[in-house]
């Protein structure tokens, strides 16, 4: 139960105990680690990109990672993102 909450926080805000739990959790569930990384990366695109061009470039790279990940849920997310509203 406690491990679930660490997945909702950025890894830079994890406590020492949460970092230890994440190591154990991600060692056992590699797909979960991939999903966490993809979600965190998408959040960073929204937070850090200041221009449409920059966001478009990072989203294209993120889409490639999503396709390579093989995680069907993220492929659905990637398809559902409409570039115009995201980049405004």
N, CA and C atoms as an extended XYZ file, in Angstrom:
264
Properties=species:S:1:pos:R:3:atomname:S:1:resname:S:1:resid:I:1 pbc="F F F"
N         0.826       -1.194        0.000 N   UNK     1
C         0.000        0.000        0.000 CA  UNK     1
C         0.869        1.255        0.000 C   UNK     1
N         1.896        1.300        0.814 N   UNK     2
C         2.732        2.499        0.894 CA  UNK     2
C         3.468        2.758       -0.411 C   UNK     2
N         3.777        1.710       -1.134 N   UNK     3
C         4.506        1.864       -2.395 CA  UNK     3
C         3.665        2.574       -3.446 C   UNK     3
N         2.377        2.419       -3.362 N   UNK     4
C         1.500        3.038       -4.358 CA  UNK     4
C         1.652        4.553       -4.349 C   UNK     4
N         1.785        5.154       -3.178 N   UNK     5
C         1.840        6.604       -3.089 CA  UNK     5
C         3.124        7.181       -3.660 C   UNK     5
N         4.193        6.449       -3.632 N   UNK     6
C         5.433        6.978       -4.189 CA  UNK     6
C         5.335        7.122       -5.698 C   UNK     6
N         4.467        6.360       -6.325 N   UNK     7
C         4.308        6.443       -7.776 CA  UNK     7
C         3.628        7.736       -8.213 C   UNK     7
N         2.973        8.416       -7.284 N   UNK     8
C         2.302        9.675       -7.601 CA  UNK     8
C         3.205       10.884       -7.392 C   UNK     8
N         4.387       10.663       -6.893 N   UNK     9
C         5.318       11.760       -6.614 CA  UNK     9
C         6.508       11.678       -7.555 C   UNK     9
N         7.096       12.839       -7.808 N   UNK    10
C         8.325       12.873       -8.602 CA  UNK    10
C         9.427       12.221       -7.777 C   UNK    10
N        10.299       11.484       -8.442 N   UNK    11
C        11.342       10.747       -7.712 CA  UNK    11
C        12.263       11.670       -6.918 C   UNK    11
N        12.373       12.917       -7.306 N   UNK    12
C        13.221       13.855       -6.558 CA  UNK    12
C        12.619       14.208       -5.199 C   UNK    12
N        11.344       13.910       -5.009 N   UNK    13
C        10.665       14.221       -3.747 CA  UNK    13
C        10.472       12.994       -2.861 C   UNK    13
N        11.040       11.860       -3.268 N   UNK    14
C        10.920       10.649       -2.465 CA  UNK    14
C        11.792       10.739       -1.226 C   UNK    14
N        11.304       10.176       -0.140 N   UNK    15
C        12.105       10.036        1.077 CA  UNK    15
C        13.079        8.873        0.875 C   UNK    15
N        13.993        8.710        1.804 N   UNK    16
C        14.953        7.600        1.719 CA  UNK    16
C        14.218        6.255        1.719 C   UNK    16
N        13.190        6.125        2.559 N   UNK    17
C        12.407        4.883        2.596 CA  UNK    17
C        11.692        4.638        1.268 C   UNK    17
N        11.155        5.694        0.690 N   UNK    18
C        10.465        5.545       -0.588 CA  UNK    18
C        11.438        5.146       -1.692 C   UNK    18
N        12.641        5.675       -1.656 N   UNK    19
C        13.657        5.292       -2.644 CA  UNK    19
C        13.975        3.805       -2.535 C   UNK    19
N        14.100        3.320       -1.311 N   UNK    20
C        14.370        1.893       -1.099 CA  UNK    20
C        13.213        1.041       -1.611 C   UNK    20
N        11.975        1.481       -1.313 N   UNK    21
C        10.800        0.746       -1.779 CA  UNK    21
C        10.727        0.740       -3.298 C   UNK    21
N        11.064        1.873       -3.900 N   UNK    22
C        11.029        1.967       -5.367 CA  UNK    22
C        12.032        1.004       -5.995 C   UNK    22
N        13.209        0.906       -5.425 N   UNK    23
C        14.222       -0.021       -5.943 CA  UNK    23
C        13.682       -1.446       -5.925 C   UNK    23
N        13.101       -1.844       -4.800 N   UNK    24
C        12.543       -3.194       -4.683 CA  UNK    24
C        11.369       -3.398       -5.639 C   UNK    24
N        10.494       -2.413       -5.694 N   UNK    25
C         9.307       -2.504       -6.538 CA  UNK    25
C         9.684       -2.586       -8.014 C   UNK    25
N        10.586       -1.726       -8.446 N   UNK    26
C        10.977       -1.694       -9.854 CA  UNK    26
C        11.821       -2.907      -10.241 C   UNK    26
N        12.542       -3.458       -9.276 N   UNK    27
C        13.309       -4.679       -9.561 CA  UNK    27
C        12.348       -5.834       -9.858 C   UNK    27
N        11.252       -5.863       -9.123 N   UNK    28
C        10.287       -6.953       -9.290 CA  UNK    28
C         9.342       -6.724      -10.476 C   UNK    28
N         9.017       -5.461      -10.724 N   UNK    29
C         8.057       -5.113      -11.781 CA  UNK    29
C         8.691       -4.121      -12.756 C   UNK    29
N         9.430       -4.638      -13.712 N   UNK    30
C        10.149       -3.787      -14.672 CA  UNK    30
C         9.191       -2.938      -15.508 C   UNK    30
N         8.038       -3.478      -15.848 N   UNK    31
C         7.066       -2.711      -16.642 CA  UNK    31
C         6.554       -1.505      -15.863 C   UNK    31
N         6.444       -1.655      -14.559 N   UNK    32
C         6.011       -0.541      -13.722 CA  UNK    32
C         7.049        0.581      -13.745 C   UNK    32
N         8.304        0.211      -13.743 N   UNK    33
C         9.370        1.208      -13.820 CA  UNK    33
C         9.315        1.945      -15.162 C   UNK    33
N         9.075        1.212      -16.240 N   UNK    34
C         8.940        1.845      -17.557 CA  UNK    34
C         7.771        2.821      -17.558 C   UNK    34
N         6.642        2.378      -17.014 N   UNK    35
C         5.444        3.219      -16.991 CA  UNK    35
C         5.671        4.469      -16.143 C   UNK    35
N         6.310        4.300      -15.005 N   UNK    36
C         6.608        5.451      -14.150 CA  UNK    36
C         7.493        6.445      -14.898 C   UNK    36
N         8.493        5.942      -15.578 N   UNK    37
C         9.401        6.807      -16.331 CA  UNK    37
C         8.695        7.550      -17.454 C   UNK    37
N         7.824        6.865      -18.177 N   UNK    38
C         7.079        7.510      -19.257 CA  UNK    38
C         6.142        8.593      -18.725 C   UNK    38
N         5.461        8.301      -17.627 N   UNK    39
C         4.558        9.289      -17.036 CA  UNK    39
C         5.335       10.506      -16.540 C   UNK    39
N         6.466       10.261      -15.894 N   UNK    40
C         7.287       11.367      -15.391 CA  UNK    40
C         7.814       12.213      -16.545 C   UNK    40
N         8.222       11.554      -17.608 N   UNK    41
C         8.754       12.289      -18.763 CA  UNK    41
C         7.674       13.145      -19.420 C   UNK    41
N         6.462       12.626      -19.520 N   UNK    42
C         5.365       13.410      -20.081 CA  UNK    42
C         5.093       14.641      -19.212 C   UNK    42
N         5.111       14.456      -17.907 N   UNK    43
C         4.928       15.591      -17.003 CA  UNK    43
C         6.003       16.648      -17.183 C   UNK    43
N         7.232       16.213      -17.391 N   UNK    44
C         8.333       17.159      -17.601 CA  UNK    44
C         8.155       17.940      -18.897 C   UNK    44
N         7.610       17.315      -19.913 N   UNK    45
C         7.361       18.028      -21.169 CA  UNK    45
C         6.396       19.179      -20.911 C   UNK    45
N         5.331       18.918      -20.176 N   UNK    46
C         4.353       19.963      -19.862 CA  UNK    46
C         4.967       21.061      -18.996 C   UNK    46
N         5.823       20.697      -18.069 N   UNK    47
C         6.398       21.672      -17.146 CA  UNK    47
C         7.520       22.505      -17.746 C   UNK    47
N         8.340       21.908      -18.585 N   UNK    48
C         9.582       22.565      -18.993 CA  UNK    48
C         9.571       23.206      -20.372 C   UNK    48
N         8.749       22.716      -21.261 N   UNK    49
C         8.778       23.247      -22.628 CA  UNK    49
C         8.092       24.608      -22.672 C   UNK    49
N         8.792       25.570      -23.251 N   UNK    50
C         8.278       26.936      -23.297 CA  UNK    50
C         7.831       27.364      -24.690 C   UNK    50
N         8.102       26.546      -25.683 N   UNK    51
C         7.682       26.890      -27.041 CA  UNK    51
C         7.020       25.675      -27.687 C   UNK    51
N         6.214       25.956      -28.708 N   UNK    52
C         5.559       24.870      -29.434 CA  UNK    52
C         6.579       23.945      -30.078 C   UNK    52
N         7.617       24.541      -30.639 N   UNK    53
C         8.630       23.752      -31.335 CA  UNK    53
C         9.345       22.796      -30.382 C   UNK    53
N         9.700       23.320      -29.230 N   UNK    54
C        10.388       22.506      -28.226 CA  UNK    54
C         9.471       21.378      -27.745 C   UNK    54
N         8.215       21.708      -27.463 N   UNK    55
C         7.259       20.706      -26.991 CA  UNK    55
C         7.009       19.650      -28.066 C   UNK    55
N         6.878       20.082      -29.310 N   UNK    56
C         6.640       19.145      -30.406 CA  UNK    56
C         7.792       18.151      -30.524 C   UNK    56
N         9.011       18.649      -30.444 N   UNK    57
C        10.193       17.784      -30.536 CA  UNK    57
C        10.206       16.758      -29.402 C   UNK    57
N         9.964       17.221      -28.180 N   UNK    58
C         9.996       16.318      -27.026 CA  UNK    58
C         8.837       15.321      -27.049 C   UNK    58
N         7.670       15.768      -27.508 N   UNK    59
C         6.545       14.839      -27.621 CA  UNK    59
C         6.823       13.764      -28.662 C   UNK    59
N         7.450       14.141      -29.768 N   UNK    60
C         7.784       13.148      -30.800 CA  UNK    60
C         8.736       12.094      -30.244 C   UNK    60
N         9.726       12.530      -29.482 N   UNK    61
C        10.663       11.583      -28.861 CA  UNK    61
C         9.942       10.708      -27.839 C   UNK    61
N         9.016       11.318      -27.084 N   UNK    62
C         8.242       10.571      -26.090 CA  UNK    62
C         7.369        9.525      -26.785 C   UNK    62
N         6.725        9.892      -27.891 N   UNK    63
C         5.909        8.937      -28.641 CA  UNK    63
C         6.738        7.734      -29.071 C   UNK    63
N         7.960        7.979      -29.525 N   UNK    64
C         8.844        6.874      -29.928 CA  UNK    64
C         9.130        5.943      -28.754 C   UNK    64
N         9.363        6.517      -27.579 N   UNK    65
C         9.623        5.703      -26.385 CA  UNK    65
C         8.388        4.896      -26.001 C   UNK    65
N         7.224        5.514      -26.139 N   UNK    66
C         5.968        4.817      -25.836 CA  UNK    66
C         5.808        3.613      -26.756 C   UNK    66
N         6.032        3.803      -28.035 N   UNK    67
C         5.911        2.701      -28.987 CA  UNK    67
C         6.905        1.589      -28.663 C   UNK    67
N         8.115        1.966      -28.312 N   UNK    68
C         9.150        0.973      -27.998 CA  UNK    68
C         8.874        0.250      -26.686 C   UNK    68
N         8.132        0.894      -25.785 N   UNK    69
C         7.890        0.308      -24.464 CA  UNK    69
C         7.000       -0.925      -24.529 C   UNK    69
N         6.098       -0.950      -25.491 N   UNK    70
C         5.165       -2.067      -25.585 CA  UNK    70
C         4.033       -2.008      -24.577 C   UNK    70
N         3.889       -0.903      -23.879 N   UNK    71
C         2.821       -0.756      -22.884 CA  UNK    71
C         1.593       -0.192      -23.593 C   UNK    71
N         0.587       -1.025      -23.755 N   UNK    72
C        -0.596       -0.666      -24.540 CA  UNK    72
C        -1.304        0.570      -23.995 C   UNK    72
N        -1.391        0.696      -22.704 N   UNK    73
C        -2.075        1.840      -22.103 CA  UNK    73
C        -1.419        3.146      -22.510 C   UNK    73
N        -0.113        3.167      -22.547 N   UNK    74
C         0.577        4.393      -22.940 CA  UNK    74
C         0.424        4.670      -24.428 C   UNK    74
N         0.293        3.631      -25.224 N   UNK    75
C         0.025        3.866      -26.651 CA  UNK    75
C        -1.333        4.539      -26.813 C   UNK    75
N        -2.294        4.125      -25.991 N   UNK    76
C        -3.612        4.758      -26.018 CA  UNK    76
C        -3.506        6.217      -25.596 C   UNK    76
N        -2.750        6.482      -24.546 N   UNK    77
C        -2.542        7.860      -24.084 CA  UNK    77
C        -1.894        8.684      -25.185 C   UNK    77
N        -0.867        8.145      -25.800 N   UNK    78
C        -0.153        8.873      -26.855 CA  UNK    78
C        -1.090        9.203      -28.013 C   UNK    78
N        -1.946        8.261      -28.375 N   UNK    79
C        -2.879        8.503      -29.476 CA  UNK    79
C        -3.940        9.522      -29.104 C   UNK    79
N        -4.299        9.575      -27.832 N   UNK    80
C        -5.384       10.467      -27.410 CA  UNK    80
C        -4.929       11.914      -27.232 C   UNK    80
N        -3.646       12.122      -27.142 N   UNK    81
C        -3.151       13.494      -26.984 CA  UNK    81
C        -3.286       14.210      -28.325 C   UNK    81
N        -3.991       15.288      -28.295 N   UNK    82
C        -4.135       16.111      -29.495 CA  UNK    82
C        -3.050       17.179      -29.445 C   UNK    82
N        -2.197       17.237      -30.447 N   UNK    83
C        -1.043       18.132      -30.425 CA  UNK    83
C        -1.424       19.601      -30.301 C   UNK    83
N        -2.438       20.052      -30.980 N   UNK    84
C        -2.765       21.474      -30.922 CA  UNK    84
C        -3.065       21.946      -29.498 C   UNK    84
N        -4.004       21.318      -28.763 N   UNK    85
C        -4.262       21.786      -27.398 CA  UNK    85
C        -3.042       21.654      -26.483 C   UNK    85
N        -2.248       20.626      -26.672 N   UNK    86
C        -1.082       20.420      -25.820 CA  UNK    86
C        -0.060       21.518      -26.053 C   UNK    86
N         0.081       21.930      -27.289 N   UNK    87
C         1.133       22.870      -27.648 CA  UNK    87
C         0.711       24.330      -27.562 C   UNK    87
N        -0.505       24.620      -27.178 N   UNK    88
C        -0.943       26.024      -27.063 CA  UNK    88
C        -0.457       26.638      -25.786 C   UNK    88
